[in-house]
mmCIF file of C-alpha atoms and ligand atoms in Angstrom:
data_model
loop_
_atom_site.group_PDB
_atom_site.id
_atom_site.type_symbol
_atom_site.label_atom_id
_atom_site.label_comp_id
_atom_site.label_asym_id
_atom_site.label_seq_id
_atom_site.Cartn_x
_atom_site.Cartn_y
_atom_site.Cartn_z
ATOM 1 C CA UNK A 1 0.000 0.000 0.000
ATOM 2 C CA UNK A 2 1.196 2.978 -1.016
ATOM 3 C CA UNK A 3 -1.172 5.508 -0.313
ATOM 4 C CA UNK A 4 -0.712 7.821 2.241
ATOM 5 C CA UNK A 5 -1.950 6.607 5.479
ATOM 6 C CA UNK A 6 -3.832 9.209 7.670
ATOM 7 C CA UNK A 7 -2.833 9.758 11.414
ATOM 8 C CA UNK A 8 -4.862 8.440 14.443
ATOM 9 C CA UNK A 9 -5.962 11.401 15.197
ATOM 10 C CA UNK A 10 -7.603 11.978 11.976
ATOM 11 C CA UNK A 11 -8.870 8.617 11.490
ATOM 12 C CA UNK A 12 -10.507 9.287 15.685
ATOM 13 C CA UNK A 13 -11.918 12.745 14.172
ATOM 14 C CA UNK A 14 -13.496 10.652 11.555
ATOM 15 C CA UNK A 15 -15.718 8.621 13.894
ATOM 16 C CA UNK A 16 -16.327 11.037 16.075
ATOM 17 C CA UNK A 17 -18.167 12.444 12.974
ATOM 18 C CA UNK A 18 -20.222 9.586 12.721
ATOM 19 C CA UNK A 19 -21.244 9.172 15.796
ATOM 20 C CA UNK A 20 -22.845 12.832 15.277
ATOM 21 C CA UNK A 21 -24.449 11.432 12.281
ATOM 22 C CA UNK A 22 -25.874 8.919 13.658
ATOM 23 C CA UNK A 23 -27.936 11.288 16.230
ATOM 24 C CA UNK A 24 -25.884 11.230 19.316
ATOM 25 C CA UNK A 25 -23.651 13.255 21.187
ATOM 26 C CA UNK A 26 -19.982 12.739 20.244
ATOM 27 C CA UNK A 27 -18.859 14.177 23.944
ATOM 28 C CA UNK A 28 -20.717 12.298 25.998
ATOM 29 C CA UNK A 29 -18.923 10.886 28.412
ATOM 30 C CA UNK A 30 -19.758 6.822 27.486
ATOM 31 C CA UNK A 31 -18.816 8.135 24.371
ATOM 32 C CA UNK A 32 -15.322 10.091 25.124
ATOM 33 C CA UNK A 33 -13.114 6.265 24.633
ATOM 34 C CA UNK A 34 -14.872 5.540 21.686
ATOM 35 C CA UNK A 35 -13.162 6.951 18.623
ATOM 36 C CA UNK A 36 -9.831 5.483 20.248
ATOM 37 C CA UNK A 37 -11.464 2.268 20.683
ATOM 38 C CA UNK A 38 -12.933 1.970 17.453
ATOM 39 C CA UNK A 39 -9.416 2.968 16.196
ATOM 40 C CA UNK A 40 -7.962 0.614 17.638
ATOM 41 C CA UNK A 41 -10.066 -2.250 16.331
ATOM 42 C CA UNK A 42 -9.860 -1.301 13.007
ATOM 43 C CA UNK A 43 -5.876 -1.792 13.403
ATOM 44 C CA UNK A 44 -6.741 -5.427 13.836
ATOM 45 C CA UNK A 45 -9.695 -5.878 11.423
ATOM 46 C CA UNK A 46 -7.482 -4.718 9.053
ATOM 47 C CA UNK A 47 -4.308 -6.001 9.907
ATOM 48 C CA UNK A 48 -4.152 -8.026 6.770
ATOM 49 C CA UNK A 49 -3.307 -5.210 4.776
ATOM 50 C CA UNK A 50 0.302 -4.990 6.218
ATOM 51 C CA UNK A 51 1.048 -8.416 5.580
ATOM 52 C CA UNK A 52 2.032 -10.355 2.325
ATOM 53 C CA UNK A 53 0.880 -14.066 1.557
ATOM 54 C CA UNK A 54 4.513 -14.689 0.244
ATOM 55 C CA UNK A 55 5.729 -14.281 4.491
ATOM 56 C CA UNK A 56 4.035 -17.699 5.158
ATOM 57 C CA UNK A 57 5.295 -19.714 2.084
ATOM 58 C CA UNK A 58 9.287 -19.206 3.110
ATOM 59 C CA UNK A 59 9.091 -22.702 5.386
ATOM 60 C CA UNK A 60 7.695 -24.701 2.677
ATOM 61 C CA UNK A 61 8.913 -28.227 2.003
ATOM 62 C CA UNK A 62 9.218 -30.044 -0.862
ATOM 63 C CA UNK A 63 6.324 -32.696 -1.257
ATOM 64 C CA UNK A 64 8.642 -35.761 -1.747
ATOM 65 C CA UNK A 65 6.254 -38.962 -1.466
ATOM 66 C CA UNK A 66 3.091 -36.754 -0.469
ATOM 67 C CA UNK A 67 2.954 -35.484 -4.064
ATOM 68 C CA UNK A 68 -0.742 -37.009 -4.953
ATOM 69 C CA UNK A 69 -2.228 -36.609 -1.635
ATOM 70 C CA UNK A 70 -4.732 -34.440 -0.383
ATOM 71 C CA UNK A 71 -4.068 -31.905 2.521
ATOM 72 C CA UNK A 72 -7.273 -30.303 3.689
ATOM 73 C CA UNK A 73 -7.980 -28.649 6.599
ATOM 74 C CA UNK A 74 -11.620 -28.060 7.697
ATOM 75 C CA UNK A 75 -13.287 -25.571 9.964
ATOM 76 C CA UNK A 76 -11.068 -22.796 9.822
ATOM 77 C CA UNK A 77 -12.558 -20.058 11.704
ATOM 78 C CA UNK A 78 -12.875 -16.694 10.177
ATOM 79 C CA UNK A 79 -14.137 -13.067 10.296
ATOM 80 C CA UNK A 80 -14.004 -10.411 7.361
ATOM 81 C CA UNK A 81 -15.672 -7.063 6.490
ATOM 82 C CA UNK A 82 -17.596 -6.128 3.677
ATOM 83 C CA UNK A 83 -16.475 -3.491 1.432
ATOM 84 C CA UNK A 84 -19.886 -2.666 0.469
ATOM 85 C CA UNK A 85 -20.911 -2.174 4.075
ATOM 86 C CA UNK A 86 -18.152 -2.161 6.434
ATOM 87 C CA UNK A 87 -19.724 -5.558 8.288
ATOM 88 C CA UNK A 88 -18.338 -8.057 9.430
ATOM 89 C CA UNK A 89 -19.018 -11.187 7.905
ATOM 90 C CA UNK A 90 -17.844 -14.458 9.242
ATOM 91 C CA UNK A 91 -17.737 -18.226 9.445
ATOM 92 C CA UNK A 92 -15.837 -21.448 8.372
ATOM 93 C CA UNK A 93 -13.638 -21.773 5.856
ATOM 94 C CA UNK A 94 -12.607 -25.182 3.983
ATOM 95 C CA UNK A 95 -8.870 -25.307 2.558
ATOM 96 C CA UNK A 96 -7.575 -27.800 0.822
ATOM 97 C CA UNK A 97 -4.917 -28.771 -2.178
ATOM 98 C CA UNK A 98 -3.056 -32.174 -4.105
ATOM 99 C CA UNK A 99 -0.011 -31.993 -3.146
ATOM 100 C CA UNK A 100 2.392 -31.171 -6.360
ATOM 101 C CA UNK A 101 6.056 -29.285 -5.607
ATOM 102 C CA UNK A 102 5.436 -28.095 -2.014
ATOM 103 C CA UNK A 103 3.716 -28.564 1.288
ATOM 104 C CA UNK A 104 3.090 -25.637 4.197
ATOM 105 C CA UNK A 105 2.437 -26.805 7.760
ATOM 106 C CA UNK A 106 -1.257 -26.114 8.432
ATOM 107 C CA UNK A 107 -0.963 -23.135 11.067
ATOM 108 C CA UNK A 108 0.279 -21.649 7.525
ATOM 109 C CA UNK A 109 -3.368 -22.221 5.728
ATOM 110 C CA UNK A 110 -5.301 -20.596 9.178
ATOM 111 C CA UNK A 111 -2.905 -18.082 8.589
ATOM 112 C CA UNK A 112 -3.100 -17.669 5.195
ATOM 113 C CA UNK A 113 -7.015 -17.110 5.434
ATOM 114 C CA UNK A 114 -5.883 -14.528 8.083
ATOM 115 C CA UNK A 115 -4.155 -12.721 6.074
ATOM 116 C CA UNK A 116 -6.900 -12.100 3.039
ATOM 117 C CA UNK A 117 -9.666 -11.900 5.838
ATOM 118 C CA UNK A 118 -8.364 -9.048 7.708
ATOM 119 C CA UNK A 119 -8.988 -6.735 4.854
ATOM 120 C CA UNK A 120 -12.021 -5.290 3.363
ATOM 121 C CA UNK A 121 -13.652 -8.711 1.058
ATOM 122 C CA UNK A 122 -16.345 -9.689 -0.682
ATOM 123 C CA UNK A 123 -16.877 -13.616 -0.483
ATOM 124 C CA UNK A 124 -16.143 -14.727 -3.500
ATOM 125 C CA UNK A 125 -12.510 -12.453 -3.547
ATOM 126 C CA UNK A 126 -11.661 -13.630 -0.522
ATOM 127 C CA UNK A 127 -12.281 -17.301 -1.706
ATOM 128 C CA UNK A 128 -10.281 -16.863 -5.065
ATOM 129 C CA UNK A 129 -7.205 -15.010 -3.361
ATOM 130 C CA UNK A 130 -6.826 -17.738 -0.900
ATOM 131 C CA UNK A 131 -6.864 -20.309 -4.084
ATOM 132 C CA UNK A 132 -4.603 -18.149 -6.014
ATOM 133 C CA UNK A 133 -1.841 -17.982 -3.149
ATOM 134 C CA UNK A 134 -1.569 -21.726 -2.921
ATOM 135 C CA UNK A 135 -1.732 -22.240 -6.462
ATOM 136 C CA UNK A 136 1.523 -19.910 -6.492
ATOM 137 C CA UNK A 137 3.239 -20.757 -3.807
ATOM 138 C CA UNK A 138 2.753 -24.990 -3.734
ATOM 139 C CA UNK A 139 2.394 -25.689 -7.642
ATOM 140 C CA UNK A 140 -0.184 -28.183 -6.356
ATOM 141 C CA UNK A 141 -2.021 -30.377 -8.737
ATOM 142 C CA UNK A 142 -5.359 -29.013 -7.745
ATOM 143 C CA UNK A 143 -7.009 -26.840 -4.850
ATOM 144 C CA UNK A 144 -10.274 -26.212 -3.631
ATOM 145 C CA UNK A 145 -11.636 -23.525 -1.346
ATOM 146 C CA UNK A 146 -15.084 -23.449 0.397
ATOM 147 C CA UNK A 147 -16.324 -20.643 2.701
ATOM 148 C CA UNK A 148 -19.272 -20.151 4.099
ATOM 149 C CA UNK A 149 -20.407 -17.212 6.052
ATOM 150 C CA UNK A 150 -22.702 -14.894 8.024
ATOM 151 C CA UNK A 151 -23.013 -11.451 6.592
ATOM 152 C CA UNK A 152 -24.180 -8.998 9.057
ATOM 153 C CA UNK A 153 -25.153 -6.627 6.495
ATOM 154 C CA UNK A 154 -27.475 -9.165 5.622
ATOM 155 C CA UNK A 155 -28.626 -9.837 9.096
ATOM 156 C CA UNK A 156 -29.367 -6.770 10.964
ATOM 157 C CA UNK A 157 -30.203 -4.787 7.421
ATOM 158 C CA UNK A 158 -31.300 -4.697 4.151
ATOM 159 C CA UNK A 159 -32.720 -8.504 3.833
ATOM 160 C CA UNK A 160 -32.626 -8.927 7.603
ATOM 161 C CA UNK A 161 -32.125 -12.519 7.496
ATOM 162 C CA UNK A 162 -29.670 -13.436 10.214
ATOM 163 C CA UNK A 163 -30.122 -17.193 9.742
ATOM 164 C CA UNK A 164 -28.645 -17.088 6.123
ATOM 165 C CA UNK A 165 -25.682 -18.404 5.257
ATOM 166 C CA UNK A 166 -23.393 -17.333 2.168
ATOM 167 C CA UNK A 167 -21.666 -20.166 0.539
ATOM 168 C CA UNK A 168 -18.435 -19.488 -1.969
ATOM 169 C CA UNK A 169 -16.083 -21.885 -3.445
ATOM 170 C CA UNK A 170 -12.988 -22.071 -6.062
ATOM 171 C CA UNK A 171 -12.249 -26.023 -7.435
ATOM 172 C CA UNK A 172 -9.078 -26.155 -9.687
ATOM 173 C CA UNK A 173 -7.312 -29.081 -10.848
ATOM 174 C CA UNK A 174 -8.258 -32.243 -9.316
ATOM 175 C CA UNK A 175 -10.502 -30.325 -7.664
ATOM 176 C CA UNK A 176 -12.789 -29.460 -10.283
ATOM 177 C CA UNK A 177 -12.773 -33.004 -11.937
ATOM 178 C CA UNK A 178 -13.360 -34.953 -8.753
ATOM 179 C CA UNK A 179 -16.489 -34.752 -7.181
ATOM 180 C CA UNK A 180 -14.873 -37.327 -4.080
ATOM 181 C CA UNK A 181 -12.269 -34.198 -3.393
ATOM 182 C CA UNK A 182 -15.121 -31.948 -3.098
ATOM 183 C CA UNK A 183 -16.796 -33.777 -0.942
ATOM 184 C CA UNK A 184 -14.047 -33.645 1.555
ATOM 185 C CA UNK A 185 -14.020 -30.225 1.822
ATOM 186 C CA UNK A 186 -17.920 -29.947 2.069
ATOM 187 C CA UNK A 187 -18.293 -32.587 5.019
ATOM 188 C CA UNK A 188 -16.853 -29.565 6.853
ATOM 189 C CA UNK A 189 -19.630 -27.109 6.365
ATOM 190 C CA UNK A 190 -21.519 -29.189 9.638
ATOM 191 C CA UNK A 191 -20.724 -30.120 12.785
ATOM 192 C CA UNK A 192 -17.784 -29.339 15.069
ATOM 193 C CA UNK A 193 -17.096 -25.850 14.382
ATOM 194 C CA UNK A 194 -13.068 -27.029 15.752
ATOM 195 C CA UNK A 195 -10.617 -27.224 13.098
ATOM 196 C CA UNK A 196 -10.207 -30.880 11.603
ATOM 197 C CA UNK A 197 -7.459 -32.841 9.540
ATOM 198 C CA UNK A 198 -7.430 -34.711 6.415
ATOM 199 C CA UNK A 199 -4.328 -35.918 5.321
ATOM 200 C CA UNK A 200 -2.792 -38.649 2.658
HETATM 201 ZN ZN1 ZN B 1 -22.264 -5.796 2.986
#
């Protein structure tokens, strides 16, 4: 990013603004900590746009006798923001690839869909980037992504339909010609919301 960044204090001034918009009193005193707070969390939100995919792929390994196997890691936890809206969205996502040149440990894939969802998404970017990066980084012989999420945008306005669930996924490779590959990666859309492991 190479745009200039503006300070704290500005970026404080700015939601102090819309707090007035909204109707209430910027100076109240429940209100005073606010701006800094909201500051504050925005640093992490957004936190992904000060970091590059490329940081996690260093510690790769070659494949060696796992080339042909499937890594996928299930129930990935995640939260995001729309661009449209500034909402969070959030939920599980599904990560998988066929081992080709290179494998990453799996802290590296919860990482990885760190990294994308701490900036401002849509879905369906967010699921593509994540695809992309492995396919650069691993040379794998196929990958598949599935996320599926909550959109508060969706729940508390507009449609109001906080029950919904947003589904997005990328198949490439093997991936897209096996329907047996898919299904591993969609047996992780129930159930146990903690991460599980699928391996060889
Ligand atoms: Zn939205």
């Amino acid at each position: 990013m190479t745009r200039e960044r503006p300070s704290r204090a500005e970026a404080e001034a700015a939601v102090r603004t819309l707090l007035a918009f909204s109707g209430d009193d910027p100076g109240r005193e429940e209100l005073r900590a606010t701006p800094a707070r909201v500051v504050e969390a925005f640093e992490e939100y957004f936190s992904g746009y000060r970091r590059e995919a490329a940081e996690l792929f260093r510690d790769r390994m070659p494949a060696g006798p796992m080339r042909g196997q499937p890594v996928v890691l299930r129930g990935i936890d995640f939260a995001s923001h729309c661009e449209h809206h500034l909402a969070p969205f959030f939920g599980t996502a599904q990560v998988g690839f066929i081992a080709g040149e290179n494998l990453v440990g799996l802290g590296q894939l919860v990482e990885l869909v760190r990294i994308y969802s701490r900036r401002l998404q849509i879905q369906e970017r967010l699921t593509r980037q994540i695809a992309d990066a492995l396919e650069a980084h691993l040379a794998p012989l196929g990958v598949g992504v599935l996320l599926e999420a909550t959109h508060t945008c969706a729940a508390v306005r507009g449609p109001c339909q906080p029950r919904g669930r947003f589904v997005t996924a990328c198949f490439r490779g093997a991936f897209a010609e096996d329907s047996a590959l898919r299904e591993l990666l969609r047996s992780g859309t129930t159930g146990s919301s903690s991460p599980s492991v699928v391996c060889g």
